[in-house]
């Protein structure tokens, strides 16, 4: 697929260069590494919370500040990358990821050693994680814009699906390896420490290997000129205006709703499995990792095998994804053992693997060349917006009635 992207004639948006295999591969690794760290952290947080003595809903709330900052900052960093280029923003986000992972690892270790009270751990963890929310979105939005600008319309759905596959690969690796990284004196802080060191090495690779890209001013000028020649006002929709755009807005609203539904599934899974199996947190961690890895494998199969093989349009991806997500949540509602829970998670994750490329590619194709950075920022912001309060709502509903969050997802 990378070779085809490089050699396809036609129309990358920048007019500068097509997307080389090596650069795309490194951008893929960047996205995958951040997904590995984030999903690996999500998979161990229930165990960390119960080991330190932080209540379940506060564990879910830990990510709320980070998510809010992510949602707010993503469009801003996309705008900055229009001026300063995509590469510096990729590096900024990776730097924030490294800092937050190391800081959170230190706080968790101190909590496990009883050097900090549970509430102090909660507050410090939330604050340090907030740094990632503020800076991490710079990598997500600039990576998508970099790829979109260097692929033709014909290949953009495949390219962005492949990039989304990096997230899928990360969600397989993160939960699968996290239990293996709980070792020695670091204990449950081990996964965060190792993820930070790996990301630091990748940051160096980005600095050395990705060419410095010139700011795509010519792209914005071309978009404004096209508007003027078409008899439209010579201006681009900016900021939140794209949400009201009749061509772009529906894809963004669909993306927000589907991301919220998926967040409920991801952030409640660990608690559901621990309670279903009636095991201590440390013993249940392996089963949580298996379920999350199985779901991520299904998502990866969808993005790397089914989507390219079926050659589905963005609208077809959105319809199929919603049906599968509904089916997976219905299975979860009626599941009575770990295997049915895992099956439900596999089916719904397969559905969401169709949703993200659908609304990502759909919104990119609906946007003008001068709007690619803005749309990439808005799409990136959805990941944060979806987990500002949704995980807390999901866990509170679960504490009220175990089936409640999944019934809500069925309605969504």
Coordinates of C-alpha atoms in Angstrom, one line a residue, residues 45-360:
X45 CA -5.3 2.0 35.4
X46 CA -8.0 -0.1 37.0
X47 CA -5.3 -2.2 38.7
X48 CA -3.4 0.9 39.7
X49 CA -6.4 2.6 41.1
X50 CA -7.4 -0.4 43.3
X51 CA -3.8 -1.0 44.4
X52 CA -3.4 2.6 45.6
X53 CA -7.0 3.0 46.8
X54 CA -8.5 5.4 44.3
X55 CA -12.2 4.9 43.6
X56 CA -13.3 3.6 40.2
X57 CA -15.0 6.7 39.0
X58 CA -12.0 8.8 40.0
X59 CA -9.8 6.5 37.9
X60 CA -12.0 7.3 35.0
X61 CA -11.9 11.0 35.8
X62 CA -8.1 11.1 35.8
X63 CA -8.2 11.3 32.0
X64 CA -10.9 14.0 31.9
X65 CA -8.6 17.0 32.3
X66 CA -6.2 15.6 29.7
X67 CA -9.1 15.0 27.3
X68 CA -10.5 18.5 27.7
X69 CA -7.1 20.1 27.0
X70 CA -6.7 17.8 24.0
X71 CA -10.0 18.8 22.6
X72 CA -9.3 22.5 23.1
X73 CA -5.7 22.5 21.9
X74 CA -6.0 20.2 18.8
X75 CA -7.5 22.9 16.5
X76 CA -5.0 25.4 17.8
X77 CA -2.0 23.2 17.0
X78 CA -3.4 22.5 13.6
X79 CA -3.5 26.2 12.9
X80 CA 0.0 26.6 14.1
X81 CA 1.2 23.8 11.9
X82 CA -0.2 25.7 8.9
X83 CA 2.3 28.4 9.6
X84 CA 5.3 26.5 11.2
X85 CA 5.0 23.2 9.3
X86 CA 3.8 19.7 10.4
X87 CA 7.1 18.3 11.5
X88 CA 7.7 20.7 14.5
X89 CA 4.2 19.9 15.8
X90 CA 4.8 16.1 15.6
X91 CA 7.9 16.6 17.7
X92 CA 6.1 18.9 20.2
X93 CA 3.4 16.3 20.8
X94 CA 5.9 13.5 21.2
X95 CA 7.8 15.5 23.7
X96 CA 4.7 16.1 25.8
X97 CA 4.0 12.3 25.7
X98 CA 7.5 11.5 27.0
X99 CA 7.3 14.0 29.8
X100 CA 3.8 13.0 30.9
X101 CA 4.6 9.2 30.9
X102 CA 7.7 9.7 33.0
X103 CA 6.0 12.0 35.4
X104 CA 3.0 9.7 35.8
X105 CA 5.3 6.7 36.3
X106 CA 7.0 8.6 39.2
X107 CA 3.7 9.6 40.8
X108 CA 2.3 6.0 40.6
X109 CA 5.5 4.5 42.0
X110 CA 5.4 7.0 44.9
X111 CA 1.8 6.0 45.5
X112 CA 2.5 2.3 45.5
X113 CA 5.3 2.9 48.0
X114 CA 2.9 4.8 50.2
X115 CA 5.0 7.9 49.8
X116 CA 1.9 9.8 48.6
X117 CA -1.7 9.6 49.8
X118 CA -4.3 8.3 47.3
X119 CA -5.8 11.7 46.8
X120 CA -2.4 13.3 46.2
X121 CA -1.6 10.6 43.6
X122 CA -4.9 11.4 41.9
X123 CA -4.3 15.1 41.7
X124 CA -0.7 14.9 40.7
X125 CA -1.4 12.2 38.0
X126 CA -4.3 14.3 36.6
X127 CA -2.1 17.4 36.4
X128 CA 0.9 15.7 34.7
X129 CA -1.4 13.8 32.4
X130 CA -2.9 17.2 31.5
X131 CA 0.5 18.2 29.9
X132 CA 0.0 15.4 27.4
X133 CA -3.5 16.6 26.7
X134 CA -2.2 20.1 26.0
X135 CA 0.7 19.0 23.8
X136 CA -0.1 15.5 22.5
X137 CA -2.8 16.7 20.1
X138 CA -0.2 18.5 18.1
X139 CA 1.2 15.2 16.9
X140 CA -2.2 13.7 16.0
X141 CA -3.5 16.7 13.9
X142 CA -0.2 17.4 12.2
X143 CA 0.3 13.8 11.2
X144 CA -3.1 13.5 9.6
X145 CA -2.7 16.8 7.8
X146 CA 0.8 15.8 6.5
X147 CA -0.6 12.5 5.0
X148 CA -3.7 14.1 3.6
X149 CA -1.7 16.9 1.9
X150 CA 0.6 14.3 0.1
X151 CA -2.0 11.9 -1.2
X152 CA -4.5 12.2 -4.1
X153 CA -8.2 12.0 -3.5
X154 CA -8.2 8.6 -5.0
X155 CA -5.8 7.2 -2.4
X156 CA -6.7 9.3 0.6
X157 CA -9.2 6.9 2.1
X158 CA -6.7 4.1 1.9
X159 CA -3.9 6.2 3.3
X160 CA -5.9 7.6 6.3
X161 CA -7.3 4.1 6.9
X162 CA -3.7 2.8 7.1
X163 CA -2.8 5.6 9.5
X164 CA -5.8 4.7 11.6
X165 CA -4.4 1.2 11.5
X166 CA -1.5 2.5 13.5
X167 CA -3.9 3.2 16.3
X168 CA -5.3 -0.3 15.9
X169 CA -1.9 -1.8 16.1
X170 CA -1.1 0.3 19.1
X171 CA -4.3 -0.9 20.9
X172 CA -3.2 -4.5 20.3
X173 CA 0.4 -4.0 21.5
X174 CA -0.3 -1.7 24.5
X175 CA -2.7 -3.9 26.5
X176 CA -0.8 -7.1 25.5
X177 CA 2.6 -5.9 26.6
X178 CA 1.6 -3.8 29.7
X179 CA 1.2 -6.9 32.0
X180 CA 4.7 -8.0 30.9
X181 CA 6.2 -4.6 31.9
X182 CA 4.9 -4.8 35.5
X183 CA 8.2 -5.9 37.0
X184 CA 10.8 -5.3 39.7
X185 CA 10.9 -2.3 41.9
X186 CA 8.8 -0.3 39.3
X187 CA 5.8 -2.5 39.6
X188 CA 2.7 -1.0 38.0
X189 CA 4.8 2.1 37.1
X190 CA 6.9 -0.1 34.7
X191 CA 4.7 0.2 31.6
X192 CA 4.7 4.0 31.7
X193 CA 8.5 4.1 32.1
X194 CA 9.2 1.8 29.2
X195 CA 6.6 3.6 26.9
X196 CA 8.3 6.9 27.7
X197 CA 11.8 5.6 26.8
X198 CA 10.6 4.1 23.5
X199 CA 8.8 7.4 22.6
X200 CA 12.0 9.3 23.3
X201 CA 13.9 7.2 20.8
X202 CA 11.1 7.8 18.2
X203 CA 11.3 11.5 18.8
X204 CA 15.0 11.5 17.9
X205 CA 14.1 9.5 14.7
X206 CA 11.5 12.1 13.7
X207 CA 14.0 14.9 14.2
X208 CA 16.6 13.2 12.0
X209 CA 14.5 11.4 9.3
X210 CA 11.4 13.5 8.4
X211 CA 12.3 16.3 6.1
X212 CA 11.5 19.8 7.3
X213 CA 8.3 20.8 5.5
X214 CA 7.7 24.3 4.4
X215 CA 4.4 25.9 5.7
X216 CA 1.6 25.2 3.2
X217 CA 0.9 28.9 2.6
X218 CA 0.5 28.2 -1.1
X219 CA -2.2 25.7 -0.3
X220 CA -4.3 28.3 1.5
X221 CA -3.7 30.8 -1.2
X222 CA -4.8 28.3 -3.8
X223 CA -8.0 27.6 -1.9
X224 CA -8.8 31.3 -1.6
X225 CA -8.2 31.8 -5.3
X226 CA -10.5 28.8 -6.2
X227 CA -13.2 30.3 -4.0
X228 CA -12.9 33.7 -5.8
X229 CA -12.9 32.2 -9.2
X230 CA -16.0 30.2 -8.3
X231 CA -17.9 33.3 -7.5
X232 CA -17.8 32.7 -3.8
X233 CA -16.4 35.0 -1.1
X234 CA -12.6 34.7 -1.1
X235 CA -12.4 33.3 2.4
X236 CA -12.1 29.9 4.1
X237 CA -14.4 28.7 6.8
X238 CA -12.4 28.8 10.0
X239 CA -12.6 27.5 13.6
X240 CA -15.9 26.0 14.6
X241 CA -17.5 27.0 11.4
X242 CA -16.7 23.7 9.8
X243 CA -19.1 22.0 12.3
X244 CA -21.9 24.0 10.5
X245 CA -20.6 23.3 7.1
X246 CA -23.2 21.1 5.3
X247 CA -20.5 18.9 3.7
X248 CA -18.0 18.6 6.5
X249 CA -20.2 19.0 9.7
X250 CA -22.1 15.7 9.5
X251 CA -18.9 13.7 9.4
X252 CA -17.6 15.5 12.5
X253 CA -20.9 15.0 14.4
X254 CA -20.9 11.3 13.5
X255 CA -17.3 11.1 14.7
X256 CA -18.0 12.7 18.0
X257 CA -20.9 10.4 18.8
X258 CA -19.1 7.2 17.7
X259 CA -16.0 8.2 19.7
X260 CA -18.1 8.8 22.8
X261 CA -19.7 5.4 22.5
X262 CA -16.3 3.7 22.0
X263 CA -14.9 5.5 25.0
X264 CA -17.6 4.0 27.2
X265 CA -16.7 0.5 26.0
X266 CA -12.9 1.0 26.5
X267 CA -13.0 2.7 29.9
X268 CA -15.5 0.3 31.5
X269 CA -14.0 -3.0 30.1
X270 CA -11.5 -3.5 32.8
X271 CA -14.0 -3.0 35.6
X272 CA -16.5 -5.4 33.9
X273 CA -14.0 -8.2 33.6
X274 CA -12.7 -7.8 37.1
X275 CA -16.2 -8.0 38.5
X276 CA -17.3 -10.8 36.2
X277 CA -14.4 -13.0 37.1
X278 CA -14.3 -11.9 40.8
X279 CA -10.5 -11.8 40.7
X280 CA -8.0 -9.4 42.3
X281 CA -6.9 -6.6 40.1
X282 CA -3.4 -8.0 39.4
X283 CA -4.7 -11.4 38.5
X284 CA -7.5 -10.0 36.2
X285 CA -5.0 -7.8 34.3
X286 CA -4.0 -10.6 32.0
X287 CA -7.6 -11.2 31.0
X288 CA -8.2 -7.5 30.5
X289 CA -5.2 -7.4 28.2
X290 CA -6.4 -10.5 26.2
X291 CA -9.8 -8.9 25.7
X292 CA -8.4 -5.6 24.6
X293 CA -5.9 -7.2 22.3
X294 CA -8.6 -9.4 20.7
X295 CA -10.7 -6.3 20.1
X296 CA -7.8 -4.4 18.7
X297 CA -6.9 -7.3 16.4
X298 CA -10.4 -7.2 15.0
X299 CA -10.1 -3.5 14.5
X300 CA -6.8 -3.9 12.7
X301 CA -8.3 -6.6 10.4
X302 CA -11.0 -4.2 9.5
X303 CA -8.7 -1.3 8.7
X304 CA -6.0 -3.3 6.9
X305 CA -7.9 -6.2 5.3
X306 CA -11.7 -5.5 5.0
X307 CA -11.6 -1.8 4.1
X308 CA -9.0 -2.1 1.3
X309 CA -10.5 -5.4 0.1
X310 CA -14.1 -4.2 0.0
X311 CA -13.2 -0.7 -1.3
X312 CA -16.0 0.8 0.7
X313 CA -16.8 4.5 0.4
X314 CA -16.7 6.7 3.6
X315 CA -20.6 6.6 3.7
X316 CA -20.6 2.8 3.5
X317 CA -18.0 2.6 6.2
X318 CA -20.2 4.8 8.5
X319 CA -23.3 2.6 8.0
X320 CA -21.5 -0.7 8.4
X321 CA -19.6 0.5 11.5
X322 CA -22.8 1.7 13.3
X323 CA -24.5 -1.7 12.7
X324 CA -21.5 -3.7 14.1
X325 CA -21.0 -1.4 17.1
X326 CA -24.7 -1.8 17.9
X327 CA -24.4 -5.6 17.7
X328 CA -21.3 -5.7 19.9
X329 CA -23.0 -3.6 22.6
X330 CA -26.0 -5.9 22.5
X331 CA -23.8 -8.9 23.1
X332 CA -22.1 -7.1 26.0
X333 CA -25.5 -6.4 27.6
X334 CA -26.4 -10.1 27.7
X335 CA -22.9 -11.5 28.2
X336 CA -22.6 -13.8 31.2
X337 CA -18.9 -14.8 31.0
X338 CA -15.5 -13.6 30.0
X339 CA -15.7 -15.2 26.5
X340 CA -19.0 -13.5 25.6
X341 CA -17.7 -10.2 27.0
X342 CA -14.6 -10.6 24.7
X343 CA -16.8 -11.5 21.7
X344 CA -18.9 -8.4 22.2
X345 CA -15.8 -6.2 22.5
X346 CA -14.4 -7.8 19.3
X347 CA -17.5 -7.1 17.3
X348 CA -18.0 -3.5 18.5
X349 CA -14.3 -2.7 18.0
X350 CA -14.6 -4.0 14.5
X351 CA -17.5 -1.7 14.0
X352 CA -15.6 1.3 15.3
X353 CA -12.6 0.4 13.1
X354 CA -15.0 1.2 10.2
X355 CA -16.3 4.4 11.7
X356 CA -13.0 6.3 12.2
X357 CA -11.7 5.9 8.6
X358 CA -15.2 6.7 7.4
X359 CA -15.6 10.1 9.1
X360 CA -11.8 10.9 8.8

